Amino acid sequence: MKKLIKFMKQVGEVGYLWLDTIRFGFRRPYEFKAVLDQMEEIGVRSLGIVVISSFFVGMVMAIQVAYSEANFAGRVMVGMGVGVAITKEFGPLLTALLAGSRVAAGITSVIGSMQVTEQVDAIRLLGASPEKKLVFPRITAAIIMFPLLTAIADFVGIGGGLVVSMVDIKMGFTTYISQVERAVTLSDFFGGIFKSVFFGFFAALIGCYFGMKVEGGAEGVGKATTQSVVATSVSVMIADYFITKLLILF
């Protein structure tokens, strides 16, 4: 019961943090430079892990589709299986779990270090808002960059399936691409992009929350970073279910 009460309290605190961020974030002067810096940190520096992971996931999926069927149908439908699975689910989810965990951990460690060294309090003493200076740029950058990372993950994952199809299954380039084009619709692609907006939002907001709540010096920073990674992963999985249900209904 105590854990449930603590969890509900944390949810409420996250909600208040978001409301304060909205209230102060759009006030002048705008933090354009801070947003651009965070776009580089969140998006560009997460590109490597997203590209490598999605490429090999696409390759593994192509092998699974090709050899999971006892008859010839599995090999014929590789492009369709890989294209649909990557764009609708694995592209946004893989990006959220890998890049999101990295982003949440990085945000928590940076803001947490500022918290224990009283830099956050110094911002308040100067009459500024930590939500505006620290939280708003990170959330904005995550909402912008996660859809871009997801789109890259989609194309790279499909490319990984193409490599396996051509080298291992001996399928022609044109055949594979035509299968992908026939199976993947714009709604599939943009549905995954739509998910990634929420995934990026949750990763940044949770990272900021745990960073702002750090106590106990360096040990507290490490503990908060671990908690933010776990909370981000769980939140992404829960959100993925509900957003998928919503997309199916509409």
Tab-separated table of C-alpha atoms in Angstrom:
chain	number	residue	atom	x	y	z
A	1	MET	CA	0.000	0.000	0.000
A	2	LYS	CA	2.842	2.381	0.837
A	3	LYS	CA	4.488	1.692	-2.532
A	4	LEU	CA	1.219	2.433	-4.336
A	5	ILE	CA	0.827	5.722	-2.444
A	6	LYS	CA	4.430	6.649	-3.246
A	7	PHE	CA	3.867	5.821	-6.920
A	8	MET	CA	0.709	7.934	-7.113
A	9	LYS	CA	2.551	10.786	-5.411
A	10	GLN	CA	5.344	10.579	-7.998
A	11	VAL	CA	2.806	10.602	-10.833
A	12	GLY	CA	1.249	13.727	-9.377
A	13	GLU	CA	4.651	15.401	-9.014
A	14	VAL	CA	5.494	14.584	-12.636
A	15	GLY	CA	2.199	16.150	-13.675
A	16	TYR	CA	2.931	19.317	-11.684
A	17	LEU	CA	6.394	19.504	-13.233
A	18	TRP	CA	4.853	19.336	-16.707
A	19	LEU	CA	2.296	22.019	-15.881
A	20	ASP	CA	5.020	24.322	-14.549
A	21	THR	CA	7.091	23.642	-17.656
A	22	ILE	CA	4.202	24.651	-19.906
A	23	ARG	CA	3.473	27.715	-17.783
A	24	PHE	CA	7.028	29.073	-17.834
A	25	GLY	CA	8.446	27.532	-21.009
A	26	PHE	CA	6.641	29.714	-23.534
A	27	ARG	CA	7.457	32.973	-21.807
A	28	ARG	CA	10.059	35.291	-23.257
A	29	PRO	CA	12.981	35.171	-23.698
A	30	TYR	CA	12.718	31.927	-25.651
A	31	GLU	CA	15.390	29.296	-25.144
A	32	PHE	CA	16.188	28.637	-28.829
A	33	LYS	CA	19.896	27.968	-28.288
A	34	ALA	CA	19.212	25.619	-25.401
A	35	VAL	CA	16.722	23.687	-27.546
A	36	LEU	CA	19.242	23.381	-30.391
A	37	ASP	CA	21.926	22.177	-27.994
A	38	GLN	CA	19.576	19.544	-26.615
A	39	MET	CA	18.554	18.471	-30.117
A	40	GLU	CA	22.197	17.680	-30.774
A	41	GLU	CA	22.595	15.888	-27.445
A	42	ILE	CA	19.361	13.911	-27.683
A	43	GLY	CA	19.147	13.295	-31.418
A	44	VAL	CA	22.559	13.415	-33.072
A	45	ARG	CA	24.407	11.611	-30.297
A	46	SER	CA	21.756	8.872	-30.165
A	47	LEU	CA	21.984	8.253	-33.909
A	48	GLY	CA	24.748	5.659	-33.729
A	49	ILE	CA	23.002	3.301	-31.336
A	50	VAL	CA	19.719	3.642	-33.233
A	51	VAL	CA	21.278	2.920	-36.640
A	52	ILE	CA	23.328	-0.084	-35.513
A	53	SER	CA	20.517	-1.647	-33.498
A	54	SER	CA	17.781	-1.159	-36.083
A	55	PHE	CA	19.994	-2.494	-38.887
A	56	PHE	CA	20.655	-5.768	-37.094
A	57	VAL	CA	17.062	-6.058	-35.880
A	58	GLY	CA	15.966	-5.783	-39.512
A	59	MET	CA	18.425	-8.522	-40.455
A	60	VAL	CA	17.224	-10.809	-37.658
A	61	MET	CA	13.592	-10.241	-38.577
A	62	ALA	CA	14.291	-11.106	-42.204
A	63	ILE	CA	15.880	-14.391	-41.142
A	64	GLN	CA	12.998	-15.176	-38.804
A	65	VAL	CA	10.353	-14.492	-41.449
A	66	ALA	CA	12.219	-16.418	-44.128
A	67	TYR	CA	12.894	-19.553	-42.100
A	68	SER	CA	9.899	-19.642	-39.762
A	69	GLU	CA	7.716	-21.177	-42.475
A	70	ALA	CA	8.204	-24.760	-43.562
A	71	ASN	CA	7.098	-23.954	-47.083
A	72	PHE	CA	8.239	-21.354	-49.594
A	73	ALA	CA	5.769	-18.720	-48.428
A	74	GLY	CA	8.064	-17.392	-45.721
A	75	ARG	CA	10.817	-16.468	-48.154
A	76	VAL	CA	8.406	-14.904	-50.590
A	77	MET	CA	6.904	-12.581	-47.940
A	78	VAL	CA	10.111	-11.334	-46.291
A	79	GLY	CA	9.763	-7.741	-47.492
A	80	MET	CA	6.171	-7.516	-46.337
A	81	GLY	CA	6.871	-8.961	-42.899
A	82	VAL	CA	9.930	-6.842	-42.218
A	83	GLY	CA	8.412	-3.624	-43.567
A	84	VAL	CA	5.200	-3.805	-41.570
A	85	ALA	CA	6.822	-4.952	-38.327
A	86	ILE	CA	9.549	-2.321	-38.434
A	87	THR	CA	7.372	0.685	-39.291
A	88	LYS	CA	4.427	-0.140	-37.064
A	89	GLU	CA	6.200	-1.403	-33.970
A	90	PHE	CA	9.901	-2.188	-33.828
A	91	GLY	CA	11.167	1.107	-35.252
A	92	PRO	CA	9.478	3.405	-32.703
A	93	LEU	CA	9.750	0.935	-29.823
A	94	LEU	CA	13.426	0.158	-30.367
A	95	THR	CA	14.220	3.849	-30.632
A	96	ALA	CA	12.277	4.590	-27.459
A	97	LEU	CA	13.898	1.834	-25.406
A	98	LEU	CA	17.479	2.428	-26.519
A	99	ALA	CA	17.636	6.158	-27.200
A	100	GLY	CA	15.029	6.878	-24.526
A	101	SER	CA	17.001	5.103	-21.828
A	102	ARG	CA	20.150	6.908	-22.892
A	103	VAL	CA	18.376	10.262	-22.947
A	104	ALA	CA	16.660	9.762	-19.584
A	105	ALA	CA	19.902	8.669	-17.920
A	106	GLY	CA	21.829	11.602	-19.381
A	107	ILE	CA	19.222	14.163	-18.382
A	108	THR	CA	18.945	12.771	-14.852
A	109	SER	CA	22.684	12.747	-14.310
A	110	VAL	CA	23.159	16.316	-15.579
A	111	ILE	CA	20.240	17.902	-13.728
A	112	GLY	CA	20.896	15.725	-10.687
A	113	SER	CA	24.491	16.946	-10.507
A	114	MET	CA	23.220	20.514	-10.739
A	115	GLN	CA	20.732	19.778	-7.981
A	116	VAL	CA	23.268	18.400	-5.502
A	117	THR	CA	25.684	21.259	-6.216
A	118	GLU	CA	22.830	23.753	-5.632
A	119	GLN	CA	22.965	25.169	-9.151
A	120	VAL	CA	19.210	24.643	-9.526
A	121	ASP	CA	18.622	26.701	-6.368
A	122	ALA	CA	20.932	29.364	-7.777
A	123	ILE	CA	18.735	29.613	-10.870
A	124	ARG	CA	15.723	30.243	-8.643
A	125	LEU	CA	17.611	32.849	-6.600
A	126	LEU	CA	18.413	34.729	-9.795
A	127	GLY	CA	14.690	34.973	-10.502
A	128	ALA	CA	14.648	32.450	-13.329
A	129	SER	CA	12.666	29.231	-13.637
A	130	PRO	CA	14.488	25.862	-13.657
A	131	GLU	CA	11.524	24.446	-15.550
A	132	LYS	CA	12.088	26.993	-18.310
A	133	LYS	CA	15.885	26.797	-18.347
A	134	LEU	CA	16.376	23.053	-17.847
A	135	VAL	CA	13.166	21.091	-18.450
A	136	PHE	CA	11.463	22.843	-21.354
A	137	PRO	CA	14.426	22.713	-23.809
A	138	ARG	CA	14.959	19.000	-23.162
A	139	ILE	CA	11.319	18.037	-23.606
A	140	THR	CA	10.991	20.161	-26.746
A	141	ALA	CA	14.150	18.661	-28.249
A	142	ALA	CA	13.006	15.110	-27.460
A	143	ILE	CA	9.593	15.669	-29.057
A	144	ILE	CA	11.316	16.949	-32.212
A	145	MET	CA	14.155	14.427	-32.458
A	146	PHE	CA	12.481	11.142	-31.531
A	147	PRO	CA	10.251	11.106	-34.648
A	148	LEU	CA	13.324	11.789	-36.801
A	149	LEU	CA	15.252	8.985	-35.095
A	150	THR	CA	12.277	6.679	-35.589
A	151	ALA	CA	12.071	7.481	-39.304
A	152	ILE	CA	15.784	6.720	-39.654
A	153	ALA	CA	15.332	3.482	-37.695
A	154	ASP	CA	12.518	2.447	-40.049
A	155	PHE	CA	14.581	2.915	-43.205
A	156	VAL	CA	17.728	1.377	-41.727
A	157	GLY	CA	15.792	-1.627	-40.374
A	158	ILE	CA	14.190	-2.228	-43.773
A	159	GLY	CA	17.669	-1.902	-45.278
A	160	GLY	CA	18.971	-4.579	-42.920
A	161	GLY	CA	16.216	-6.904	-44.086
A	162	LEU	CA	17.173	-6.100	-47.679
A	163	VAL	CA	20.786	-7.149	-47.082
A	164	VAL	CA	19.725	-10.526	-45.686
A	165	SER	CA	17.188	-11.015	-48.467
A	166	MET	CA	19.758	-10.393	-51.192
A	167	VAL	CA	22.717	-12.232	-49.640
A	168	ASP	CA	21.099	-15.132	-47.798
A	169	ILE	CA	17.726	-15.681	-49.470
A	170	LYS	CA	18.864	-14.603	-52.948
A	171	MET	CA	15.898	-12.308	-53.413
A	172	GLY	CA	16.248	-9.494	-55.920
A	173	PHE	CA	16.398	-5.861	-54.863
A	174	THR	CA	13.328	-4.921	-56.888
A	175	THR	CA	11.285	-7.815	-55.510
A	176	TYR	CA	12.038	-6.918	-51.893
A	177	ILE	CA	11.321	-3.204	-52.352
A	178	SER	CA	8.072	-3.918	-54.195
A	179	GLN	CA	6.945	-6.125	-51.311
A	180	VAL	CA	7.694	-3.358	-48.810
A	181	GLU	CA	5.847	-0.777	-50.915
A	182	ARG	CA	2.855	-3.059	-51.278
A	183	ALA	CA	2.630	-3.895	-47.561
A	184	VAL	CA	3.579	-0.668	-45.794
A	185	THR	CA	1.020	2.138	-45.916
A	186	LEU	CA	1.406	5.776	-44.927
A	187	SER	CA	-0.789	5.143	-41.911
A	188	ASP	CA	1.629	2.443	-40.746
A	189	PHE	CA	4.599	4.778	-41.091
A	190	PHE	CA	3.002	7.841	-39.518
A	191	GLY	CA	1.428	5.717	-36.792
A	192	GLY	CA	4.933	4.800	-35.647
A	193	ILE	CA	6.026	8.431	-35.896
A	194	PHE	CA	3.001	9.435	-33.805
A	195	LYS	CA	4.026	6.975	-31.095
A	196	SER	CA	7.572	8.305	-31.009
A	197	VAL	CA	6.368	11.811	-30.110
A	198	PHE	CA	4.921	10.474	-26.860
A	199	PHE	CA	7.912	8.218	-26.236
A	200	GLY	CA	10.280	11.171	-26.502
A	201	PHE	CA	8.068	13.241	-24.229
A	202	PHE	CA	8.005	10.553	-21.532
A	203	ALA	CA	11.766	9.935	-21.704
A	204	ALA	CA	12.650	13.619	-21.301
A	205	LEU	CA	10.010	14.407	-18.680
A	206	ILE	CA	10.880	11.404	-16.523
A	207	GLY	CA	14.594	12.148	-16.803
A	208	CYS	CA	14.009	15.754	-15.719
A	209	TYR	CA	11.771	14.715	-12.839
A	210	PHE	CA	14.256	12.304	-11.300
A	211	GLY	CA	17.059	14.802	-11.853
A	212	MET	CA	15.162	17.516	-9.981
A	213	LYS	CA	14.405	15.131	-7.094
A	214	VAL	CA	18.004	13.998	-6.490
A	215	GLU	CA	19.179	13.961	-2.891
A	216	GLY	CA	22.289	12.629	-1.197
A	217	GLY	CA	25.212	13.664	-3.380
A	218	ALA	CA	26.853	11.433	-5.968
A	219	GLU	CA	25.180	8.308	-4.620
A	220	GLY	CA	21.799	9.948	-5.024
A	221	VAL	CA	22.600	10.862	-8.629
A	222	GLY	CA	23.441	7.244	-9.447
A	223	LYS	CA	20.293	5.949	-7.784
A	224	ALA	CA	18.101	8.499	-9.528
A	225	THR	CA	19.669	7.680	-12.900
A	226	THR	CA	18.857	3.994	-12.477
A	227	GLN	CA	15.299	4.815	-11.455
A	228	SER	CA	14.803	7.080	-14.456
A	229	VAL	CA	15.947	4.389	-16.908
A	230	VAL	CA	13.601	1.810	-15.377
A	231	ALA	CA	10.684	4.243	-15.220
A	232	THR	CA	11.232	5.328	-18.824
A	233	SER	CA	11.304	1.745	-20.124
A	234	VAL	CA	8.156	0.781	-18.229
A	235	SER	CA	6.338	3.968	-19.260
A	236	VAL	CA	7.218	3.412	-22.909
A	237	MET	CA	5.870	-0.148	-22.862
A	238	ILE	CA	2.631	0.897	-21.171
A	239	ALA	CA	2.176	3.877	-23.489
A	240	ASP	CA	2.888	1.684	-26.513
A	241	TYR	CA	-0.031	-0.573	-25.646
A	242	PHE	CA	-2.559	2.229	-25.207
A	243	ILE	CA	-1.415	4.230	-28.225
A	244	THR	CA	-1.543	1.094	-30.381
A	245	LYS	CA	-5.121	0.452	-29.228
A	246	LEU	CA	-5.975	4.071	-30.020
A	247	LEU	CA	-4.498	3.845	-33.521
A	248	ILE	CA	-6.419	0.649	-34.223
A	249	LEU	CA	-9.697	2.339	-33.241
A	250	PHE	CA	-9.051	5.311	-35.532
